[in-house]
């Protein structure tokens, strides 16, 4: 299997590439999409492992172009900033799977291969106010296609305050 890894964390991308190679996969690493789009397409990958947040940009907006250029490639979004809204948005834009960091390597490999992954059943837990706020911000941000200024206006929040909130890791519960 030929895999393209699009990840701006060099240590993580090297580790993922090594692990994939140990599992009989070819791995090519890119740190961003815009400047390397043609190179990514030229690799003709079977699967793409796509970090959702590359530098200060969301890579979800690039999924439709990747899907159009590589219709048979599996696109797996991997993120440390997981939310229900971004998961829905990524799948809606054409991603095949969505995993949150830290993800077990076997789960990543299974997603890249299109195999089902055994996951624990979702519990009916009540989310904390901080988690509810994170989910709400992510939903409004997705509705505004990643436009931080428009999202801040809709949330009646200063743009810089929203940017600081977006740079923090999401609350897990």
JSON list of C-alpha atoms in Angstrom, two decimals:
[
{"chain": "A", "resi": 1, "resn": "UNK", "atom": "CA", "xyz": [0.00, 0.00, 0.00]},
{"chain": "A", "resi": 2, "resn": "UNK", "atom": "CA", "xyz": [1.28, 3.43, -0.96]},
{"chain": "A", "resi": 3, "resn": "UNK", "atom": "CA", "xyz": [0.48, 6.04, 1.74]},
{"chain": "A", "resi": 4, "resn": "UNK", "atom": "CA", "xyz": [0.93, 9.81, 1.74]},
{"chain": "A", "resi": 5, "resn": "UNK", "atom": "CA", "xyz": [1.28, 11.37, 5.19]},
{"chain": "A", "resi": 6, "resn": "UNK", "atom": "CA", "xyz": [0.43, 15.07, 5.38]},
{"chain": "A", "resi": 7, "resn": "UNK", "atom": "CA", "xyz": [1.56, 16.13, 8.85]},
{"chain": "A", "resi": 8, "resn": "UNK", "atom": "CA", "xyz": [3.44, 19.24, 10.02]},
{"chain": "A", "resi": 9, "resn": "UNK", "atom": "CA", "xyz": [4.81, 17.55, 13.16]},
{"chain": "A", "resi": 10, "resn": "UNK", "atom": "CA", "xyz": [8.07, 16.16, 11.77]},
{"chain": "A", "resi": 11, "resn": "UNK", "atom": "CA", "xyz": [8.72, 13.74, 14.63]},
{"chain": "A", "resi": 12, "resn": "UNK", "atom": "CA", "xyz": [5.23, 12.24, 14.35]},
{"chain": "A", "resi": 13, "resn": "UNK", "atom": "CA", "xyz": [5.40, 11.99, 10.56]},
{"chain": "A", "resi": 14, "resn": "UNK", "atom": "CA", "xyz": [8.80, 10.23, 10.70]},
{"chain": "A", "resi": 15, "resn": "UNK", "atom": "CA", "xyz": [7.48, 7.79, 13.29]},
{"chain": "A", "resi": 16, "resn": "UNK", "atom": "CA", "xyz": [4.35, 7.07, 11.28]},
{"chain": "A", "resi": 17, "resn": "UNK", "atom": "CA", "xyz": [6.39, 6.59, 8.09]},
{"chain": "A", "resi": 18, "resn": "UNK", "atom": "CA", "xyz": [8.74, 4.13, 9.83]},
{"chain": "A", "resi": 19, "resn": "UNK", "atom": "CA", "xyz": [5.85, 2.15, 11.32]},
{"chain": "A", "resi": 20, "resn": "UNK", "atom": "CA", "xyz": [4.07, 2.01, 7.97]},
{"chain": "A", "resi": 21, "resn": "UNK", "atom": "CA", "xyz": [7.23, 0.82, 6.23]},
{"chain": "A", "resi": 22, "resn": "UNK", "atom": "CA", "xyz": [7.57, -1.96, 8.81]},
{"chain": "A", "resi": 23, "resn": "UNK", "atom": "CA", "xyz": [4.05, -3.00, 7.78]},
{"chain": "A", "resi": 24, "resn": "UNK", "atom": "CA", "xyz": [4.93, -3.33, 4.07]},
{"chain": "A", "resi": 25, "resn": "UNK", "atom": "CA", "xyz": [3.67, 0.14, 3.11]},
{"chain": "A", "resi": 26, "resn": "UNK", "atom": "CA", "xyz": [5.43, 2.83, 1.13]},
{"chain": "A", "resi": 27, "resn": "UNK", "atom": "CA", "xyz": [5.20, 6.18, 2.92]},
{"chain": "A", "resi": 28, "resn": "UNK", "atom": "CA", "xyz": [5.79, 9.66, 1.50]},
{"chain": "A", "resi": 29, "resn": "UNK", "atom": "CA", "xyz": [5.65, 12.64, 3.86]},
{"chain": "A", "resi": 30, "resn": "UNK", "atom": "CA", "xyz": [4.52, 16.20, 3.11]},
{"chain": "A", "resi": 31, "resn": "UNK", "atom": "CA", "xyz": [4.27, 19.01, 5.67]},
{"chain": "A", "resi": 32, "resn": "UNK", "atom": "CA", "xyz": [1.51, 20.93, 3.89]},
{"chain": "A", "resi": 33, "resn": "UNK", "atom": "CA", "xyz": [-0.86, 20.70, 0.96]},
{"chain": "A", "resi": 34, "resn": "UNK", "atom": "CA", "xyz": [-0.98, 23.94, -1.06]},
{"chain": "A", "resi": 35, "resn": "UNK", "atom": "CA", "xyz": [2.62, 24.05, -2.30]},
{"chain": "A", "resi": 36, "resn": "UNK", "atom": "CA", "xyz": [2.86, 20.27, -2.77]},
{"chain": "A", "resi": 37, "resn": "UNK", "atom": "CA", "xyz": [-0.58, 19.45, -4.17]},
{"chain": "A", "resi": 38, "resn": "UNK", "atom": "CA", "xyz": [0.72, 18.33, -7.58]},
{"chain": "A", "resi": 39, "resn": "UNK", "atom": "CA", "xyz": [3.46, 16.26, -5.92]},
{"chain": "A", "resi": 40, "resn": "UNK", "atom": "CA", "xyz": [0.91, 14.59, -3.66]},
{"chain": "A", "resi": 41, "resn": "UNK", "atom": "CA", "xyz": [-1.28, 13.70, -6.64]},
{"chain": "A", "resi": 42, "resn": "UNK", "atom": "CA", "xyz": [1.77, 12.48, -8.60]},
{"chain": "A", "resi": 43, "resn": "UNK", "atom": "CA", "xyz": [2.52, 9.89, -5.89]},
{"chain": "A", "resi": 44, "resn": "UNK", "atom": "CA", "xyz": [-0.88, 8.29, -6.68]},
{"chain": "A", "resi": 45, "resn": "UNK", "atom": "CA", "xyz": [-1.37, 7.04, -3.12]},
{"chain": "A", "resi": 46, "resn": "UNK", "atom": "CA", "xyz": [-3.74, 4.30, -2.11]},
{"chain": "A", "resi": 47, "resn": "UNK", "atom": "CA", "xyz": [-4.37, 6.21, 1.12]},
{"chain": "A", "resi": 48, "resn": "UNK", "atom": "CA", "xyz": [-3.76, 9.64, 2.63]},
{"chain": "A", "resi": 49, "resn": "UNK", "atom": "CA", "xyz": [-3.24, 10.25, 6.34]},
{"chain": "A", "resi": 50, "resn": "UNK", "atom": "CA", "xyz": [-4.16, 13.91, 6.77]},
{"chain": "A", "resi": 51, "resn": "UNK", "atom": "CA", "xyz": [-3.52, 15.98, 9.88]},
{"chain": "A", "resi": 52, "resn": "UNK", "atom": "CA", "xyz": [-6.52, 18.25, 10.35]},
{"chain": "A", "resi": 53, "resn": "UNK", "atom": "CA", "xyz": [-4.54, 21.24, 11.61]},
{"chain": "A", "resi": 54, "resn": "UNK", "atom": "CA", "xyz": [-1.53, 22.13, 9.49]},
{"chain": "A", "resi": 55, "resn": "UNK", "atom": "CA", "xyz": [0.23, 25.17, 10.94]},
{"chain": "A", "resi": 56, "resn": "UNK", "atom": "CA", "xyz": [-2.63, 27.64, 11.42]},
{"chain": "A", "resi": 57, "resn": "UNK", "atom": "CA", "xyz": [-4.88, 26.23, 8.67]},
{"chain": "A", "resi": 58, "resn": "UNK", "atom": "CA", "xyz": [-7.48, 23.50, 8.70]},
{"chain": "A", "resi": 59, "resn": "UNK", "atom": "CA", "xyz": [-6.85, 20.86, 6.07]},
{"chain": "A", "resi": 60, "resn": "UNK", "atom": "CA", "xyz": [-10.54, 19.94, 5.85]},
{"chain": "A", "resi": 61, "resn": "UNK", "atom": "CA", "xyz": [-10.98, 22.56, 3.11]},
{"chain": "A", "resi": 62, "resn": "UNK", "atom": "CA", "xyz": [-8.50, 20.59, 0.94]},
{"chain": "A", "resi": 63, "resn": "UNK", "atom": "CA", "xyz": [-10.38, 17.30, 1.15]},
{"chain": "A", "resi": 64, "resn": "UNK", "atom": "CA", "xyz": [-12.69, 17.95, -1.85]},
{"chain": "A", "resi": 65, "resn": "UNK", "atom": "CA", "xyz": [-9.71, 18.77, -4.12]},
{"chain": "A", "resi": 66, "resn": "UNK", "atom": "CA", "xyz": [-7.85, 15.67, -2.91]},
{"chain": "A", "resi": 67, "resn": "UNK", "atom": "CA", "xyz": [-10.99, 13.56, -3.45]},
{"chain": "A", "resi": 68, "resn": "UNK", "atom": "CA", "xyz": [-11.47, 14.96, -6.98]},
{"chain": "A", "resi": 69, "resn": "UNK", "atom": "CA", "xyz": [-7.83, 14.33, -7.95]},
{"chain": "A", "resi": 70, "resn": "UNK", "atom": "CA", "xyz": [-7.51, 10.97, -6.18]},
{"chain": "A", "resi": 71, "resn": "UNK", "atom": "CA", "xyz": [-11.01, 9.45, -6.19]},
{"chain": "A", "resi": 72, "resn": "UNK", "atom": "CA", "xyz": [-9.86, 5.94, -5.22]},
{"chain": "A", "resi": 73, "resn": "UNK", "atom": "CA", "xyz": [-7.54, 6.98, -2.38]},
{"chain": "A", "resi": 74, "resn": "UNK", "atom": "CA", "xyz": [-8.77, 6.52, 1.19]},
{"chain": "A", "resi": 75, "resn": "UNK", "atom": "CA", "xyz": [-8.55, 9.79, 3.11]},
{"chain": "A", "resi": 76, "resn": "UNK", "atom": "CA", "xyz": [-8.12, 9.44, 6.86]},
{"chain": "A", "resi": 77, "resn": "UNK", "atom": "CA", "xyz": [-8.14, 12.61, 8.96]},
{"chain": "A", "resi": 78, "resn": "UNK", "atom": "CA", "xyz": [-6.02, 12.47, 12.11]},
{"chain": "A", "resi": 79, "resn": "UNK", "atom": "CA", "xyz": [-6.43, 15.26, 14.64]},
{"chain": "A", "resi": 80, "resn": "UNK", "atom": "CA", "xyz": [-5.55, 16.35, 18.14]},
{"chain": "A", "resi": 81, "resn": "UNK", "atom": "CA", "xyz": [-8.47, 18.80, 18.01]},
{"chain": "A", "resi": 82, "resn": "UNK", "atom": "CA", "xyz": [-11.33, 16.38, 17.60]},
{"chain": "A", "resi": 83, "resn": "UNK", "atom": "CA", "xyz": [-14.92, 17.46, 17.79]},
{"chain": "A", "resi": 84, "resn": "UNK", "atom": "CA", "xyz": [-18.22, 16.14, 16.54]},
{"chain": "A", "resi": 85, "resn": "UNK", "atom": "CA", "xyz": [-18.60, 19.13, 14.20]},
{"chain": "A", "resi": 86, "resn": "UNK", "atom": "CA", "xyz": [-15.19, 18.68, 12.55]},
{"chain": "A", "resi": 87, "resn": "UNK", "atom": "CA", "xyz": [-15.73, 14.92, 12.23]},
{"chain": "A", "resi": 88, "resn": "UNK", "atom": "CA", "xyz": [-19.03, 15.48, 10.44]},
{"chain": "A", "resi": 89, "resn": "UNK", "atom": "CA", "xyz": [-17.50, 18.21, 8.27]},
{"chain": "A", "resi": 90, "resn": "UNK", "atom": "CA", "xyz": [-14.51, 16.04, 7.28]},
{"chain": "A", "resi": 91, "resn": "UNK", "atom": "CA", "xyz": [-16.74, 13.11, 6.30]},
{"chain": "A", "resi": 92, "resn": "UNK", "atom": "CA", "xyz": [-19.14, 15.43, 4.48]},
{"chain": "A", "resi": 93, "resn": "UNK", "atom": "CA", "xyz": [-16.24, 16.90, 2.47]},
{"chain": "A", "resi": 94, "resn": "UNK", "atom": "CA", "xyz": [-15.10, 13.42, 1.41]},
{"chain": "A", "resi": 95, "resn": "UNK", "atom": "CA", "xyz": [-12.89, 11.90, 4.12]},
{"chain": "A", "resi": 96, "resn": "UNK", "atom": "CA", "xyz": [-13.32, 8.17, 4.63]},
{"chain": "A", "resi": 97, "resn": "UNK", "atom": "CA", "xyz": [-12.39, 8.10, 8.30]},
{"chain": "A", "resi": 98, "resn": "UNK", "atom": "CA", "xyz": [-11.64, 10.45, 11.22]},
{"chain": "A", "resi": 99, "resn": "UNK", "atom": "CA", "xyz": [-9.35, 9.55, 14.13]},
{"chain": "A", "resi": 100, "resn": "UNK", "atom": "CA", "xyz": [-8.35, 11.58, 17.16]},
{"chain": "A", "resi": 101, "resn": "UNK", "atom": "CA", "xyz": [-4.85, 11.69, 18.60]},
{"chain": "A", "resi": 102, "resn": "UNK", "atom": "CA", "xyz": [-3.50, 9.83, 20.34]},
{"chain": "A", "resi": 103, "resn": "UNK", "atom": "CA", "xyz": [-4.62, 6.99, 18.10]},
{"chain": "A", "resi": 104, "resn": "UNK", "atom": "CA", "xyz": [-3.20, 3.50, 18.33]},
{"chain": "A", "resi": 105, "resn": "UNK", "atom": "CA", "xyz": [-1.09, 2.64, 15.30]},
{"chain": "A", "resi": 106, "resn": "UNK", "atom": "CA", "xyz": [-3.18, -0.47, 14.57]},
{"chain": "A", "resi": 107, "resn": "UNK", "atom": "CA", "xyz": [-6.30, 1.73, 14.40]},
{"chain": "A", "resi": 108, "resn": "UNK", "atom": "CA", "xyz": [-4.54, 4.08, 11.98]},
{"chain": "A", "resi": 109, "resn": "UNK", "atom": "CA", "xyz": [-3.39, 1.17, 9.83]},
{"chain": "A", "resi": 110, "resn": "UNK", "atom": "CA", "xyz": [-6.87, -0.38, 9.82]},
{"chain": "A", "resi": 111, "resn": "UNK", "atom": "CA", "xyz": [-8.43, 2.96, 8.81]},
{"chain": "A", "resi": 112, "resn": "UNK", "atom": "CA", "xyz": [-5.91, 3.39, 5.99]},
{"chain": "A", "resi": 113, "resn": "UNK", "atom": "CA", "xyz": [-6.73, -0.12, 4.75]},
{"chain": "A", "resi": 114, "resn": "UNK", "atom": "CA", "xyz": [-10.46, 0.46, 5.01]},
{"chain": "A", "resi": 115, "resn": "UNK", "atom": "CA", "xyz": [-10.90, -2.18, 7.67]},
{"chain": "A", "resi": 116, "resn": "UNK", "atom": "CA", "xyz": [-13.33, -1.77, 10.52]},
{"chain": "A", "resi": 117, "resn": "UNK", "atom": "CA", "xyz": [-11.85, -0.87, 13.85]},
{"chain": "A", "resi": 118, "resn": "UNK", "atom": "CA", "xyz": [-13.25, -2.24, 17.09]},
{"chain": "A", "resi": 119, "resn": "UNK", "atom": "CA", "xyz": [-14.10, 0.75, 19.23]},
{"chain": "A", "resi": 120, "resn": "UNK", "atom": "CA", "xyz": [-15.53, 0.97, 22.68]},
{"chain": "A", "resi": 121, "resn": "UNK", "atom": "CA", "xyz": [-19.22, 1.81, 22.76]},
{"chain": "A", "resi": 122, "resn": "UNK", "atom": "CA", "xyz": [-20.01, 5.48, 23.28]},
{"chain": "A", "resi": 123, "resn": "UNK", "atom": "CA", "xyz": [-21.24, 6.12, 26.76]},
{"chain": "A", "resi": 124, "resn": "UNK", "atom": "CA", "xyz": [-24.11, 8.46, 27.47]},
{"chain": "A", "resi": 125, "resn": "UNK", "atom": "CA", "xyz": [-22.03, 10.91, 29.47]},
{"chain": "A", "resi": 126, "resn": "UNK", "atom": "CA", "xyz": [-23.05, 14.48, 30.03]},
{"chain": "A", "resi": 127, "resn": "UNK", "atom": "CA", "xyz": [-20.44, 16.82, 28.56]},
{"chain": "A", "resi": 128, "resn": "UNK", "atom": "CA", "xyz": [-18.80, 19.43, 30.76]},
{"chain": "A", "resi": 129, "resn": "UNK", "atom": "CA", "xyz": [-19.54, 23.11, 30.05]},
{"chain": "A", "resi": 130, "resn": "UNK", "atom": "CA", "xyz": [-16.00, 23.49, 28.65]},
{"chain": "A", "resi": 131, "resn": "UNK", "atom": "CA", "xyz": [-16.52, 20.57, 26.25]},
{"chain": "A", "resi": 132, "resn": "UNK", "atom": "CA", "xyz": [-19.95, 21.90, 25.21]},
{"chain": "A", "resi": 133, "resn": "UNK", "atom": "CA", "xyz": [-18.35, 25.28, 24.48]},
{"chain": "A", "resi": 134, "resn": "UNK", "atom": "CA", "xyz": [-15.61, 23.58, 22.39]},
{"chain": "A", "resi": 135, "resn": "UNK", "atom": "CA", "xyz": [-18.20, 21.59, 20.41]},
{"chain": "A", "resi": 136, "resn": "UNK", "atom": "CA", "xyz": [-20.34, 24.71, 19.84]},
{"chain": "A", "resi": 137, "resn": "UNK", "atom": "CA", "xyz": [-17.35, 26.75, 18.62]},
{"chain": "A", "resi": 138, "resn": "UNK", "atom": "CA", "xyz": [-16.30, 23.93, 16.28]},
{"chain": "A", "resi": 139, "resn": "UNK", "atom": "CA", "xyz": [-19.82, 23.66, 14.86]},
{"chain": "A", "resi": 140, "resn": "UNK", "atom": "CA", "xyz": [-20.07, 27.40, 14.17]},
{"chain": "A", "resi": 141, "resn": "UNK", "atom": "CA", "xyz": [-16.52, 27.42, 12.73]},
{"chain": "A", "resi": 142, "resn": "UNK", "atom": "CA", "xyz": [-17.46, 24.56, 10.38]},
{"chain": "A", "resi": 143, "resn": "UNK", "atom": "CA", "xyz": [-20.62, 26.38, 9.30]},
{"chain": "A", "resi": 144, "resn": "UNK", "atom": "CA", "xyz": [-18.41, 29.37, 8.43]},
{"chain": "A", "resi": 145, "resn": "UNK", "atom": "CA", "xyz": [-15.97, 27.15, 6.52]},
{"chain": "A", "resi": 146, "resn": "UNK", "atom": "CA", "xyz": [-13.11, 27.93, 8.91]},
{"chain": "A", "resi": 147, "resn": "UNK", "atom": "CA", "xyz": [-13.54, 31.71, 8.78]},
{"chain": "A", "resi": 148, "resn": "UNK", "atom": "CA", "xyz": [-12.45, 32.81, 12.26]},
{"chain": "A", "resi": 149, "resn": "UNK", "atom": "CA", "xyz": [-13.57, 36.44, 11.90]},
{"chain": "A", "resi": 150, "resn": "UNK", "atom": "CA", "xyz": [-17.12, 35.48, 10.84]},
{"chain": "A", "resi": 151, "resn": "UNK", "atom": "CA", "xyz": [-17.29, 32.84, 13.59]},
{"chain": "A", "resi": 152, "resn": "UNK", "atom": "CA", "xyz": [-16.19, 35.38, 16.22]},
{"chain": "A", "resi": 153, "resn": "UNK", "atom": "CA", "xyz": [-18.91, 37.80, 15.05]},
{"chain": "A", "resi": 154, "resn": "UNK", "atom": "CA", "xyz": [-21.56, 35.08, 15.25]},
{"chain": "A", "resi": 155, "resn": "UNK", "atom": "CA", "xyz": [-20.40, 34.08, 18.73]},
{"chain": "A", "resi": 156, "resn": "UNK", "atom": "CA", "xyz": [-20.27, 37.73, 19.81]},
{"chain": "A", "resi": 157, "resn": "UNK", "atom": "CA", "xyz": [-16.63, 37.20, 20.77]},
{"chain": "A", "resi": 158, "resn": "UNK", "atom": "CA", "xyz": [-13.44, 39.11, 19.99]},
{"chain": "A", "resi": 159, "resn": "UNK", "atom": "CA", "xyz": [-11.50, 37.44, 17.16]},
{"chain": "A", "resi": 160, "resn": "UNK", "atom": "CA", "xyz": [-8.30, 37.16, 19.23]},
{"chain": "A", "resi": 161, "resn": "UNK", "atom": "CA", "xyz": [-10.17, 35.53, 22.09]},
{"chain": "A", "resi": 162, "resn": "UNK", "atom": "CA", "xyz": [-11.57, 32.98, 19.67]},
{"chain": "A", "resi": 163, "resn": "UNK", "atom": "CA", "xyz": [-8.11, 32.36, 18.18]},
{"chain": "A", "resi": 164, "resn": "UNK", "atom": "CA", "xyz": [-6.71, 31.67, 21.66]},
{"chain": "A", "resi": 165, "resn": "UNK", "atom": "CA", "xyz": [-9.53, 29.23, 22.39]},
{"chain": "A", "resi": 166, "resn": "UNK", "atom": "CA", "xyz": [-8.92, 27.44, 19.07]},
{"chain": "A", "resi": 167, "resn": "UNK", "atom": "CA", "xyz": [-5.21, 26.99, 19.81]},
{"chain": "A", "resi": 168, "resn": "UNK", "atom": "CA", "xyz": [-5.92, 25.13, 23.04]},
{"chain": "A", "resi": 169, "resn": "UNK", "atom": "CA", "xyz": [-6.40, 21.38, 23.09]},
{"chain": "A", "resi": 170, "resn": "UNK", "atom": "CA", "xyz": [-10.06, 20.37, 23.40]},
{"chain": "A", "resi": 171, "resn": "UNK", "atom": "CA", "xyz": [-11.43, 19.33, 26.75]},
{"chain": "A", "resi": 172, "resn": "UNK", "atom": "CA", "xyz": [-12.01, 15.58, 26.62]},
{"chain": "A", "resi": 173, "resn": "UNK", "atom": "CA", "xyz": [-15.14, 15.42, 28.78]}
]
